[in-house]
Amino acid sequence: MSITLRAMTADDIEQGFAMTQHLKWPHRREDWLQAVTLGEGVVAEEHGAYLGSAIGWRWGEQAATIGLVIVNDQFQGRGVGKQLMLALLEKFPGYNVRLHATEMGKGLYAKLGFNVTGHIQQHQTRALTTVPTVTIPTGLTLRNATAADASVLTELDQQAHGMWRPRMIATLIADSQTVILQDAQQRIHGFASLRRFGHGWAIGPVIALNLPVAQALVSALMQGLNGEFVRIDTDGAQPLAAWLETLGLAQVDAPTTMIRGTPWSPQVGGMQAFGLMTQAMA
């Protein structure tokens, strides 16, 4: 087998979309476009046949994530996934690289030096029936984010998980609804975004100092979503999941968090990542 690896371009979105549709993953073409625009993808081909692809995201000079690693059914078991992963890892020498593994992929990632550090929980409902009351913690006020907030939100986002994502944050503010909770001194205690994704709406990232702030942010974004498909991916170590269950957002998946390098340790009392942007981008 002679596999050719090349850089992914926007022209590959249709092939990637078709593969995720085959796997019954929810990604729309628009979700693929965002992933490709923010990331660095690799495509594997053989004699013109599209074997598979994977995408990596460079979040600053120390952190990266890898996701959307997909191999066409016809070519599985032939080392395609390994070659895609090796090609991406070459792009991030010395980086702490994070991914969320399916059961099928865990073995390969372990051989490539990834270690299990936890899991995430995918919660969703096809029709939101319990819209929570917005309870703002004492002393805080809620407002919409503006472009002027981008640099501060980028810093707070990095505090939570070590990833420097200015382009992503700017995109969320411009194209999605992003809300902020701040105190009287205009210090931000958390922010969260609501955007179109997959079958309906996704809430994330959710970055907050504590659970009540995270709950208030999520509640604010759920207003007006009665009857809509809603999804939130949360770290299994965070307490948000139990509350989501009370709203009817059932856990439907629990991918394994794996890291090649040193896991990020948020500062005690600092920002925490209660909700992910996506499982791929984290």
PDB file of C-alpha atoms in Angstrom:
ATOM      1  CA  MET A   1       0.000   0.000   0.000  1.00  0.00           C
ATOM      2  CA  SER A   2       1.367   3.422  -1.000  1.00  0.00           C
ATOM      3  CA  ILE A   3      -0.420   6.121   0.951  1.00  0.00           C
ATOM      4  CA  THR A   4      -0.033   9.764   0.035  1.00  0.00           C
ATOM      5  CA  LEU A   5      -0.557  12.375   2.752  1.00  0.00           C
ATOM      6  CA  ARG A   6      -1.416  15.964   1.900  1.00  0.00           C
ATOM      7  CA  ALA A   7      -2.785  19.073   3.575  1.00  0.00           C
ATOM      8  CA  MET A   8      -6.545  19.325   3.896  1.00  0.00           C
ATOM      9  CA  THR A   9      -8.294  22.177   2.110  1.00  0.00           C
ATOM     10  CA  ALA A  10     -11.849  23.500   1.989  1.00  0.00           C
ATOM     11  CA  ASP A  11     -12.341  21.303  -1.087  1.00  0.00           C
ATOM     12  CA  ASP A  12     -12.171  18.251   1.200  1.00  0.00           C
ATOM     13  CA  ILE A  13     -15.132  19.300   3.328  1.00  0.00           C
ATOM     14  CA  GLU A  14     -17.623  17.331   1.244  1.00  0.00           C
ATOM     15  CA  GLN A  15     -15.643  14.089   1.685  1.00  0.00           C
ATOM     16  CA  GLY A  16     -15.286  14.697   5.415  1.00  0.00           C
ATOM     17  CA  PHE A  17     -18.975  15.509   5.724  1.00  0.00           C
ATOM     18  CA  ALA A  18     -19.885  12.286   3.907  1.00  0.00           C
ATOM     19  CA  MET A  19     -17.725  10.222   6.285  1.00  0.00           C
ATOM     20  CA  THR A  20     -19.270  11.751   9.399  1.00  0.00           C
ATOM     21  CA  GLN A  21     -22.736  11.200   7.935  1.00  0.00           C
ATOM     22  CA  HIS A  22     -21.859   7.538   7.413  1.00  0.00           C
ATOM     23  CA  LEU A  23     -20.791   7.288  11.059  1.00  0.00           C
ATOM     24  CA  LYS A  24     -23.993   9.099  12.106  1.00  0.00           C
ATOM     25  CA  TRP A  25     -21.958  11.908  13.644  1.00  0.00           C
ATOM     26  CA  PRO A  26     -23.961  15.162  13.722  1.00  0.00           C
ATOM     27  CA  HIS A  27     -21.542  17.511  11.949  1.00  0.00           C
ATOM     28  CA  ARG A  28     -22.991  19.773   9.267  1.00  0.00           C
ATOM     29  CA  ARG A  29     -20.990  21.136   6.352  1.00  0.00           C
ATOM     30  CA  GLU A  30     -20.849  24.433   8.255  1.00  0.00           C
ATOM     31  CA  ASP A  31     -19.299  22.640  11.252  1.00  0.00           C
ATOM     32  CA  TRP A  32     -16.671  21.106   8.983  1.00  0.00           C
ATOM     33  CA  LEU A  33     -15.905  24.505   7.481  1.00  0.00           C
ATOM     34  CA  GLN A  34     -15.315  25.986  10.919  1.00  0.00           C
ATOM     35  CA  ALA A  35     -13.100  23.056  11.920  1.00  0.00           C
ATOM     36  CA  VAL A  36     -10.992  23.294   8.771  1.00  0.00           C
ATOM     37  CA  THR A  37     -10.731  27.092   8.963  1.00  0.00           C
ATOM     38  CA  LEU A  38      -9.419  27.034  12.544  1.00  0.00           C
ATOM     39  CA  GLY A  39      -7.278  23.901  12.168  1.00  0.00           C
ATOM     40  CA  GLU A  40      -4.627  22.095  10.146  1.00  0.00           C
ATOM     41  CA  GLY A  41      -5.959  18.957   8.488  1.00  0.00           C
ATOM     42  CA  VAL A  42      -4.269  15.985   6.833  1.00  0.00           C
ATOM     43  CA  VAL A  43      -5.787  13.768   4.138  1.00  0.00           C
ATOM     44  CA  ALA A  44      -4.681  10.239   3.238  1.00  0.00           C
ATOM     45  CA  GLU A  45      -5.107   9.077  -0.371  1.00  0.00           C
ATOM     46  CA  GLU A  46      -4.129   6.062  -2.450  1.00  0.00           C
ATOM     47  CA  HIS A  47      -4.320   6.131  -6.253  1.00  0.00           C
ATOM     48  CA  GLY A  48      -6.856   8.951  -6.034  1.00  0.00           C
ATOM     49  CA  ALA A  49      -9.042   7.200  -3.448  1.00  0.00           C
ATOM     50  CA  TYR A  50      -9.896   9.185  -0.284  1.00  0.00           C
ATOM     51  CA  LEU A  51      -8.805   6.945   2.601  1.00  0.00           C
ATOM     52  CA  GLY A  52      -9.394   9.230   5.565  1.00  0.00           C
ATOM     53  CA  SER A  53      -8.521  12.470   7.298  1.00  0.00           C
ATOM     54  CA  ALA A  54      -7.761  14.103  10.635  1.00  0.00           C
ATOM     55  CA  ILE A  55      -7.494  17.660  11.941  1.00  0.00           C
ATOM     56  CA  GLY A  56      -5.244  19.298  14.522  1.00  0.00           C
ATOM     57  CA  TRP A  57      -5.734  22.695  16.157  1.00  0.00           C
ATOM     58  CA  ARG A  58      -2.772  24.768  17.316  1.00  0.00           C
ATOM     59  CA  TRP A  59      -3.798  26.722  20.431  1.00  0.00           C
ATOM     60  CA  GLY A  60      -0.751  28.870  21.140  1.00  0.00           C
ATOM     61  CA  GLU A  61       2.820  27.643  21.471  1.00  0.00           C
ATOM     62  CA  GLN A  62       2.295  24.782  23.925  1.00  0.00           C
ATOM     63  CA  ALA A  63      -1.172  23.268  23.491  1.00  0.00           C
ATOM     64  CA  ALA A  64      -2.950  21.537  20.626  1.00  0.00           C
ATOM     65  CA  THR A  65      -5.931  19.270  20.127  1.00  0.00           C
ATOM     66  CA  ILE A  66      -6.613  16.553  17.566  1.00  0.00           C
ATOM     67  CA  GLY A  67      -9.998  15.357  16.384  1.00  0.00           C
ATOM     68  CA  LEU A  68     -12.198  14.241  13.518  1.00  0.00           C
ATOM     69  CA  VAL A  69      -9.836  11.314  12.917  1.00  0.00           C
ATOM     70  CA  ILE A  70     -11.792   9.211  10.425  1.00  0.00           C
ATOM     71  CA  VAL A  71     -10.771   6.316   8.162  1.00  0.00           C
ATOM     72  CA  ASN A  72     -13.017   5.085   5.362  1.00  0.00           C
ATOM     73  CA  ASP A  73     -14.523   1.684   6.235  1.00  0.00           C
ATOM     74  CA  GLN A  74     -12.929   0.074   3.181  1.00  0.00           C
ATOM     75  CA  PHE A  75      -9.430   0.939   4.368  1.00  0.00           C
ATOM     76  CA  GLN A  76      -9.594   0.306   8.114  1.00  0.00           C
ATOM     77  CA  GLY A  77      -7.019  -2.062   9.592  1.00  0.00           C
ATOM     78  CA  ARG A  78      -4.306  -0.958   7.156  1.00  0.00           C
ATOM     79  CA  GLY A  79      -2.528   1.606   9.332  1.00  0.00           C
ATOM     80  CA  VAL A  80      -4.167   4.668   7.785  1.00  0.00           C
ATOM     81  CA  GLY A  81      -5.188   6.132  11.144  1.00  0.00           C
ATOM     82  CA  LYS A  82      -1.671   5.763  12.493  1.00  0.00           C
ATOM     83  CA  GLN A  83      -0.164   7.578   9.509  1.00  0.00           C
ATOM     84  CA  LEU A  84      -2.666  10.417   9.853  1.00  0.00           C
ATOM     85  CA  MET A  85      -1.872  10.765  13.543  1.00  0.00           C
ATOM     86  CA  LEU A  86       1.894  10.700  13.006  1.00  0.00           C
ATOM     87  CA  ALA A  87       1.585  13.394  10.350  1.00  0.00           C
ATOM     88  CA  LEU A  88      -0.363  15.637  12.717  1.00  0.00           C
ATOM     89  CA  LEU A  89       1.919  15.025  15.673  1.00  0.00           C
ATOM     90  CA  GLU A  90       4.890  16.144  13.562  1.00  0.00           C
ATOM     91  CA  LYS A  91       3.212  19.552  13.368  1.00  0.00           C
ATOM     92  CA  PHE A  92       3.192  19.921  17.166  1.00  0.00           C
ATOM     93  CA  PRO A  93       6.673  19.011  18.453  1.00  0.00           C
ATOM     94  CA  GLY A  94       6.936  19.531  22.197  1.00  0.00           C
ATOM     95  CA  TYR A  95       3.248  20.412  22.494  1.00  0.00           C
ATOM     96  CA  ASN A  96       0.814  19.069  25.053  1.00  0.00           C
ATOM     97  CA  VAL A  97      -1.714  17.416  22.737  1.00  0.00           C
ATOM     98  CA  ARG A  98      -5.227  16.512  23.847  1.00  0.00           C
ATOM     99  CA  LEU A  99      -7.871  14.376  22.168  1.00  0.00           C
ATOM    100  CA  HIS A 100     -11.098  12.589  23.039  1.00  0.00           C
ATOM    101  CA  ALA A 101     -11.013   8.950  22.047  1.00  0.00           C
ATOM    102  CA  THR A 102     -13.671   6.477  21.026  1.00  0.00           C
ATOM    103  CA  GLU A 103     -13.241   2.917  22.275  1.00  0.00           C
ATOM    104  CA  MET A 104     -11.983   1.965  18.820  1.00  0.00           C
ATOM    105  CA  GLY A 105      -9.251   4.608  18.834  1.00  0.00           C
ATOM    106  CA  LYS A 106      -7.921   4.275  22.388  1.00  0.00           C
ATOM    107  CA  GLY A 107      -5.462   1.493  21.580  1.00  0.00           C
ATOM    108  CA  LEU A 108      -3.802   3.385  18.751  1.00  0.00           C
ATOM    109  CA  TYR A 109      -3.521   6.594  20.750  1.00  0.00           C
ATOM    110  CA  ALA A 110      -1.969   4.761  23.703  1.00  0.00           C
ATOM    111  CA  LYS A 111       0.713   3.346  21.391  1.00  0.00           C
ATOM    112  CA  LEU A 112       1.461   6.889  20.228  1.00  0.00           C
ATOM    113  CA  GLY A 113       2.130   8.071  23.780  1.00  0.00           C
ATOM    114  CA  PHE A 114      -1.275   9.344  24.854  1.00  0.00           C
ATOM    115  CA  ASN A 115      -2.348   8.689  28.441  1.00  0.00           C
ATOM    116  CA  VAL A 116      -5.880   8.560  29.838  1.00  0.00           C
ATOM    117  CA  THR A 117      -6.627  11.539  32.088  1.00  0.00           C
ATOM    118  CA  GLY A 118     -10.421  11.354  32.422  1.00  0.00           C
ATOM    119  CA  HIS A 119     -13.515  11.515  30.271  1.00  0.00           C
ATOM    120  CA  ILE A 120     -16.075  13.945  28.979  1.00  0.00           C
ATOM    121  CA  GLN A 121     -19.848  13.549  28.971  1.00  0.00           C
ATOM    122  CA  GLN A 122     -22.028  14.430  26.010  1.00  0.00           C
ATOM    123  CA  HIS A 123     -25.453  15.580  27.199  1.00  0.00           C
ATOM    124  CA  GLN A 124     -28.297  16.400  24.861  1.00  0.00           C
ATOM    125  CA  THR A 125     -32.034  16.510  24.350  1.00  0.00           C
ATOM    126  CA  ARG A 126     -33.920  16.411  21.072  1.00  0.00           C
ATOM    127  CA  ALA A 127     -36.507  18.820  22.468  1.00  0.00           C
ATOM    128  CA  LEU A 128     -35.716  20.963  25.500  1.00  0.00           C
ATOM    129  CA  THR A 129     -38.753  20.897  27.783  1.00  0.00           C
ATOM    130  CA  THR A 130     -37.292  22.260  31.015  1.00  0.00           C
ATOM    131  CA  VAL A 131     -35.989  25.781  30.477  1.00  0.00           C
ATOM    132  CA  PRO A 132     -34.291  26.749  33.757  1.00  0.00           C
ATOM    133  CA  THR A 133     -34.922  30.022  35.537  1.00  0.00           C
ATOM    134  CA  VAL A 134     -31.957  32.365  35.253  1.00  0.00           C
ATOM    135  CA  THR A 135     -30.560  32.818  38.756  1.00  0.00           C
ATOM    136  CA  ILE A 136     -27.768  35.386  38.716  1.00  0.00           C
ATOM    137  CA  PRO A 137     -25.327  35.070  41.636  1.00  0.00           C
ATOM    138  CA  THR A 138     -25.452  38.018  44.029  1.00  0.00           C
ATOM    139  CA  GLY A 139     -23.351  40.973  42.935  1.00  0.00           C
ATOM    140  CA  LEU A 140     -23.105  39.927  39.279  1.00  0.00           C
ATOM    141  CA  THR A 141     -24.777  41.208  36.128  1.00  0.00           C
ATOM    142  CA  LEU A 142     -25.332  39.522  32.786  1.00  0.00           C
ATOM    143  CA  ARG A 143     -24.550  41.093  29.416  1.00  0.00           C
ATOM    144  CA  ASN A 144     -23.729  40.132  25.841  1.00  0.00           C
ATOM    145  CA  ALA A 145     -20.091  40.001  24.809  1.00  0.00           C
ATOM    146  CA  THR A 146     -18.741  42.442  22.227  1.00  0.00           C
ATOM    147  CA  ALA A 147     -15.633  42.459  20.065  1.00  0.00           C
ATOM    148  CA  ALA A 148     -13.929  44.612  22.717  1.00  0.00           C
ATOM    149  CA  ASP A 149     -14.117  41.651  25.139  1.00  0.00           C
ATOM    150  CA  ALA A 150     -12.212  39.246  22.887  1.00  0.00           C
ATOM    151  CA  SER A 151      -8.751  39.672  24.418  1.00  0.00           C
ATOM    152  CA  VAL A 152      -9.963  39.292  28.010  1.00  0.00           C
ATOM    153  CA  LEU A 153     -12.113  36.260  27.177  1.00  0.00           C
ATOM    154  CA  THR A 154      -9.147  34.684  25.397  1.00  0.00           C
ATOM    155  CA  GLU A 155      -7.058  35.060  28.544  1.00  0.00           C
ATOM    156  CA  LEU A 156      -9.787  33.609  30.777  1.00  0.00           C
ATOM    157  CA  ASP A 157     -10.275  30.730  28.352  1.00  0.00           C
ATOM    158  CA  GLN A 158      -6.567  29.942  28.541  1.00  0.00           C
ATOM    159  CA  GLN A 159      -6.621  30.019  32.345  1.00  0.00           C
ATOM    160  CA  ALA A 160      -9.212  27.238  32.315  1.00  0.00           C
ATOM    161  CA  HIS A 161      -7.412  24.729  30.075  1.00  0.00           C
ATOM    162  CA  GLY A 162      -4.119  26.156  28.824  1.00  0.00           C
ATOM    163  CA  MET A 163      -5.209  26.721  25.227  1.00  0.00           C
ATOM    164  CA  TRP A 164      -4.671  30.121  23.552  1.00  0.00           C
ATOM    165  CA  ARG A 165      -7.619  30.513  21.149  1.00  0.00           C
ATOM    166  CA  PRO A 166      -8.028  34.171  20.051  1.00  0.00           C
ATOM    167  CA  ARG A 167      -9.372  33.326  16.564  1.00  0.00           C
ATOM    168  CA  MET A 168     -11.961  30.963  17.995  1.00  0.00           C
ATOM    169  CA  ILE A 169     -13.100  33.435  20.648  1.00  0.00           C
ATOM    170  CA  ALA A 170     -13.375  36.239  18.095  1.00  0.00           C
ATOM    171  CA  THR A 171     -15.422  33.951  15.829  1.00  0.00           C
ATOM    172  CA  LEU A 172     -17.794  33.062  18.667  1.00  0.00           C
ATOM    173  CA  ILE A 173     -18.373  36.705  19.579  1.00  0.00           C
ATOM    174  CA  ALA A 174     -18.974  37.671  15.951  1.00  0.00           C
ATOM    175  CA  ASP A 175     -21.100  34.737  14.807  1.00  0.00           C
ATOM    176  CA  SER A 176     -22.775  33.350  17.955  1.00  0.00           C
ATOM    177  CA  GLN A 177     -24.471  34.546  21.125  1.00  0.00           C
ATOM    178  CA  THR A 178     -21.860  34.922  23.843  1.00  0.00           C
ATOM    179  CA  VAL A 179     -22.834  36.100  27.325  1.00  0.00           C
ATOM    180  CA  ILE A 180     -20.741  37.346  30.225  1.00  0.00           C
ATOM    181  CA  LEU A 181     -21.272  37.576  33.980  1.00  0.00           C
ATOM    182  CA  GLN A 182     -19.337  40.377  35.641  1.00  0.00           C
ATOM    183  CA  ASP A 183     -19.210  42.149  39.002  1.00  0.00           C
ATOM    184  CA  ALA A 184     -19.516  45.831  39.867  1.00  0.00           C
ATOM    185  CA  GLN A 185     -15.802  46.343  39.174  1.00  0.00           C
ATOM    186  CA  GLN A 186     -16.360  44.853  35.684  1.00  0.00           C
ATOM    187  CA  ARG A 187     -14.322  41.777  36.529  1.00  0.00           C
ATOM    188  CA  ILE A 188     -15.568  38.858  34.460  1.00  0.00           C
ATOM    189  CA  HIS A 189     -16.595  35.765  36.440  1.00  0.00           C
ATOM    190  CA  GLY A 190     -17.468  33.657  33.416  1.00  0.00           C
ATOM    191  CA  PHE A 191     -18.681  33.490  29.830  1.00  0.00           C
ATOM    192  CA  ALA A 192     -20.425  31.019  27.551  1.00  0.00           C
ATOM    193  CA  SER A 193     -21.530  30.769  23.925  1.00  0.00           C
ATOM    194  CA  LEU A 194     -24.571  29.414  22.089  1.00  0.00           C
ATOM    195  CA  ARG A 195     -24.195  28.453  18.443  1.00  0.00           C
ATOM    196  CA  ARG A 196     -25.677  26.290  15.722  1.00  0.00           C
ATOM    197  CA  PHE A 197     -24.047  22.856  15.622  1.00  0.00           C
ATOM    198  CA  GLY A 198     -25.090  19.416  14.471  1.00  0.00           C
ATOM    199  CA  HIS A 199     -28.779  18.670  14.919  1.00  0.00           C
ATOM    200  CA  GLY A 200     -29.601  21.994  16.563  1.00  0.00           C
ATOM    201  CA  TRP A 201     -27.903  24.127  19.203  1.00  0.00           C
ATOM    202  CA  ALA A 202     -24.704  23.631  21.195  1.00  0.00           C
ATOM    203  CA  ILE A 203     -23.697  25.532  24.319  1.00  0.00           C
ATOM    204  CA  GLY A 204     -19.973  25.864  24.839  1.00  0.00           C
ATOM    205  CA  PRO A 205     -17.417  26.742  25.773  1.00  0.00           C
ATOM    206  CA  VAL A 206     -18.619  27.437  29.312  1.00  0.00           C
ATOM    207  CA  ILE A 207     -15.805  29.083  31.277  1.00  0.00           C
ATOM    208  CA  ALA A 208     -16.584  30.104  34.856  1.00  0.00           C
ATOM    209  CA  LEU A 209     -15.150  30.571  38.340  1.00  0.00           C
ATOM    210  CA  ASN A 210     -17.672  28.201  39.923  1.00  0.00           C
ATOM    211  CA  LEU A 211     -20.775  26.071  39.340  1.00  0.00           C
ATOM    212  CA  PRO A 212     -23.417  28.762  40.119  1.00  0.00           C
ATOM    213  CA  VAL A 213     -21.847  31.072  37.541  1.00  0.00           C
ATOM    214  CA  ALA A 214     -21.731  28.255  34.981  1.00  0.00           C
ATOM    215  CA  GLN A 215     -25.378  27.373  35.656  1.00  0.00           C
ATOM    216  CA  ALA A 216     -26.471  30.998  35.297  1.00  0.00           C
ATOM    217  CA  LEU A 217     -24.653  31.332  31.970  1.00  0.00           C
ATOM    218  CA  VAL A 218     -26.145  28.119  30.583  1.00  0.00           C
ATOM    219  CA  SER A 219     -29.619  29.068  31.843  1.00  0.00           C
ATOM    220  CA  ALA A 220     -29.400  32.469  30.155  1.00  0.00           C
ATOM    221  CA  LEU A 221     -28.486  30.863  26.832  1.00  0.00           C
ATOM    222  CA  MET A 222     -31.318  28.330  27.083  1.00  0.00           C
ATOM    223  CA  GLN A 223     -33.980  31.019  27.173  1.00  0.00           C
ATOM    224  CA  GLY A 224     -35.978  30.759  23.965  1.00  0.00           C
ATOM    225  CA  LEU A 225     -34.803  27.219  23.188  1.00  0.00           C
ATOM    226  CA  ASN A 226     -37.946  25.439  24.388  1.00  0.00           C
ATOM    227  CA  GLY A 227     -38.598  22.489  22.062  1.00  0.00           C
ATOM    228  CA  GLU A 228     -35.171  22.783  20.410  1.00  0.00           C
ATOM    229  CA  PHE A 229     -32.326  20.251  20.159  1.00  0.00           C
ATOM    230  CA  VAL A 230     -29.675  21.265  22.721  1.00  0.00           C
ATOM    231  CA  ARG A 231     -26.262  19.732  23.371  1.00  0.00           C
ATOM    232  CA  ILE A 232     -23.559  20.423  25.967  1.00  0.00           C
ATOM    233  CA  ASP A 233     -20.264  18.533  26.342  1.00  0.00           C
ATOM    234  CA  THR A 234     -18.814  18.759  29.842  1.00  0.00           C
ATOM    235  CA  ASP A 235     -15.750  17.386  31.607  1.00  0.00           C
ATOM    236  CA  GLY A 236     -16.696  14.341  33.657  1.00  0.00           C
ATOM    237  CA  ALA A 237     -14.771  15.775  36.614  1.00  0.00           C
ATOM    238  CA  GLN A 238     -17.007  18.862  36.717  1.00  0.00           C
ATOM    239  CA  PRO A 239     -20.335  18.971  38.619  1.00  0.00           C
ATOM    240  CA  LEU A 240     -22.360  20.428  35.733  1.00  0.00           C
ATOM    241  CA  ALA A 241     -23.470  17.023  34.417  1.00  0.00           C
ATOM    242  CA  ALA A 242     -25.836  16.179  37.290  1.00  0.00           C
ATOM    243  CA  TRP A 243     -27.648  19.496  36.841  1.00  0.00           C
ATOM    244  CA  LEU A 244     -27.983  18.967  33.091  1.00  0.00           C
ATOM    245  CA  GLU A 245     -29.690  15.646  33.779  1.00  0.00           C
ATOM    246  CA  THR A 246     -32.373  17.454  35.809  1.00  0.00           C
ATOM    247  CA  LEU A 247     -33.111  19.561  32.713  1.00  0.00           C
ATOM    248  CA  GLY A 248     -33.650  16.479  30.587  1.00  0.00           C
ATOM    249  CA  LEU A 249     -30.274  16.547  28.853  1.00  0.00           C
ATOM    250  CA  ALA A 250     -29.396  12.863  29.021  1.00  0.00           C
ATOM    251  CA  GLN A 251     -25.848  11.563  28.772  1.00  0.00           C
ATOM    252  CA  VAL A 252     -25.478   9.851  25.402  1.00  0.00           C
ATOM    253  CA  ASP A 253     -21.706   9.369  25.152  1.00  0.00           C
ATOM    254  CA  ALA A 254     -18.569   9.512  27.305  1.00  0.00           C
ATOM    255  CA  PRO A 255     -15.381   9.712  25.203  1.00  0.00           C
ATOM    256  CA  THR A 256     -12.062   9.205  26.970  1.00  0.00           C
ATOM    257  CA  THR A 257      -9.788  12.219  27.464  1.00  0.00           C
ATOM    258  CA  MET A 258      -6.197  11.381  26.500  1.00  0.00           C
ATOM    259  CA  ILE A 259      -3.153  13.648  26.588  1.00  0.00           C
ATOM    260  CA  ARG A 260       0.327  13.330  25.119  1.00  0.00           C
ATOM    261  CA  GLY A 261       2.414  15.532  27.347  1.00  0.00           C
ATOM    262  CA  THR A 262       1.532  17.274  30.592  1.00  0.00           C
ATOM    263  CA  PRO A 263      -2.142  17.770  31.543  1.00  0.00           C
ATOM    264  CA  TRP A 264      -3.184  21.336  32.302  1.00  0.00           C
ATOM    265  CA  SER A 265      -3.787  22.190  35.955  1.00  0.00           C
ATOM    266  CA  PRO A 266      -6.019  25.264  36.415  1.00  0.00           C
ATOM    267  CA  GLN A 267      -5.162  27.584  39.277  1.00  0.00           C
ATOM    268  CA  VAL A 268      -7.146  26.860  42.438  1.00  0.00           C
ATOM    269  CA  GLY A 269     -10.012  29.336  42.612  1.00  0.00           C
ATOM    270  CA  GLY A 270      -9.473  30.364  38.994  1.00  0.00           C
ATOM    271  CA  MET A 271     -11.385  29.785  35.785  1.00  0.00           C
ATOM    272  CA  GLN A 272     -12.626  26.296  35.018  1.00  0.00           C
ATOM    273  CA  ALA A 273     -13.900  24.747  31.792  1.00  0.00           C
ATOM    274  CA  PHE A 274     -17.427  23.547  32.609  1.00  0.00           C
ATOM    275  CA  GLY A 275     -18.317  23.119  28.936  1.00  0.00           C
ATOM    276  CA  LEU A 276     -16.314  22.347  25.790  1.00  0.00           C
ATOM    277  CA  MET A 277     -16.369  24.132  22.445  1.00  0.00           C
ATOM    278  CA  THR A 278     -16.503  20.730  20.735  1.00  0.00           C
ATOM    279  CA  GLN A 279     -15.128  17.293  21.523  1.00  0.00           C
ATOM    280  CA  ALA A 280     -12.544  17.789  18.766  1.00  0.00           C
ATOM    281  CA  MET A 281     -11.439  21.343  19.558  1.00  0.00           C
ATOM    282  CA  ALA A 282     -12.089  20.887  23.326  1.00  0.00           C
TER     283      ALA A 282
END
